[in-house]
Amino acid sequence: MNDGQVASALQCGRHRLDISYPRVMGILNVTPDSFSDGGQHVAIDDALRHAERMLAEGAAIIDVGGESTRPGAVEVSSQQELDRVAPVVERLVRELDALVSVDTSAPEVMREAAALGAGMLNDVRGLRREGALGAAALSGLPVCVMHMAGEPETMQRAPGYEQPVEEVVAAFLEARIRACEAAGLRRERLILDPGFGFGKSVEHNLRLLNRMAGLTDLGLPILAGMSRKSMIGKVLERPVEERLPGSLALAALAVERGARILRVHDVGPSVDAVNMTWAVMEEGFTP
């Protein structure tokens, strides 16, 4: 365990990201089949305009994904993922000077993203694919390591744990930190994601969020992604297009429990919710 002291900034390529207060990461899926916005930003110009809107609304990071990891999703080839992601990353960096995160588990995509100027890597599989640890270490970039039980195609069929979910997640993340350090990926480059909705029932997700503050003992920044997820739909009985209020409530709770990066679809309202929550916690706010 660490002493719980989280770094105040991350060096993300040529960008320095201040995480002394919580920041919002805007989701940019360039996939035809993501659960909430699949197909909406496949065209490069559409993706660019959406990223521009999110930056204007206060996103500190744009997270580009070329493989859907929704429950039931089938894996795509690294080449197909790269064909979707690379042109978008290149233009976001060149035209918008954006701090771009690339949501990928593929070593080939990690290497190309770093070469194109991405500032962060975000791996839902926790760098467990062959070659991923080495590619991430060589990139020189911060990396978000997430807990997922199983694979997207099957993870939600019957998720179950023999121990409390928060203990399983903490133990997994501790083990991945050790694996990363052994591969030359320094601790100060790591971000942790509990993996809400990835191999977890609604009850698991609720318990995990309620106890998420315990993960701050690991001393690394926490990224939380619950925007529009099915846990909101099941609790509130809302379709995906009506989950903004639930998403904002979860974002506020995540901030209160220690999250420093919030991965969201609806950037403007989320920035307001995050900043307001932080202002109460700090009894003042100066972004």
CSV table of C-alpha atoms in Angstrom, one decimal, residues 28-31 41-51 54 62-66 81-98 100-102 116 118:
chain,number,residue,atom,x,y,z
A,28,LEU,CA,-15.2,10.1,-28.3
A,29,ASN,CA,-16.1,6.7,-29.7
A,30,VAL,CA,-15.3,6.2,-33.3
A,31,THR,CA,-17.1,2.9,-33.4
A,41,HIS,CA,-18.8,10.1,-34.7
A,42,VAL,CA,-17.4,7.6,-37.3
A,43,ALA,CA,-16.7,10.2,-39.9
A,44,ILE,CA,-13.5,12.1,-39.1
A,45,ASP,CA,-15.0,15.6,-39.4
A,46,ASP,CA,-17.9,14.6,-37.2
A,47,ALA,CA,-15.5,13.3,-34.6
A,48,LEU,CA,-13.4,16.5,-34.8
A,49,ARG,CA,-16.4,18.7,-34.3
A,50,HIS,CA,-17.7,16.7,-31.3
A,51,ALA,CA,-14.2,16.9,-29.7
A,54,MET,CA,-16.3,18.9,-25.6
A,62,ILE,CA,-10.5,13.6,-25.1
A,63,ASP,CA,-10.7,9.8,-24.8
A,64,VAL,CA,-10.7,8.2,-28.3
A,65,GLY,CA,-11.9,4.6,-28.6
A,66,GLY,CA,-12.0,2.4,-31.7
A,81,GLU,CA,-9.1,-0.4,-34.5
A,82,LEU,CA,-6.0,1.5,-35.8
A,83,ASP,CA,-7.8,2.4,-39.0
A,84,ARG,CA,-10.6,4.0,-36.9
A,85,VAL,CA,-8.4,5.7,-34.3
A,86,ALA,CA,-5.2,6.9,-36.0
A,87,PRO,CA,-6.7,9.6,-38.3
A,88,VAL,CA,-8.8,11.0,-35.5
A,89,VAL,CA,-5.9,11.2,-33.0
A,90,GLU,CA,-3.6,12.8,-35.6
A,91,ARG,CA,-6.1,15.6,-36.4
A,92,LEU,CA,-7.1,16.2,-32.7
A,93,VAL,CA,-3.4,16.7,-31.9
A,94,ARG,CA,-2.5,18.7,-35.0
A,95,GLU,CA,-5.6,20.9,-35.3
A,96,LEU,CA,-6.9,21.2,-31.8
A,97,ASP,CA,-3.8,20.6,-29.7
A,98,ALA,CA,-5.9,18.4,-27.6
A,100,VAL,CA,-5.8,12.9,-26.3
A,101,SER,CA,-6.2,9.6,-24.5
A,102,VAL,CA,-6.5,6.4,-26.5
A,116,LEU,CA,0.9,10.4,-33.3
A,118,ALA,CA,-1.5,11.1,-27.8
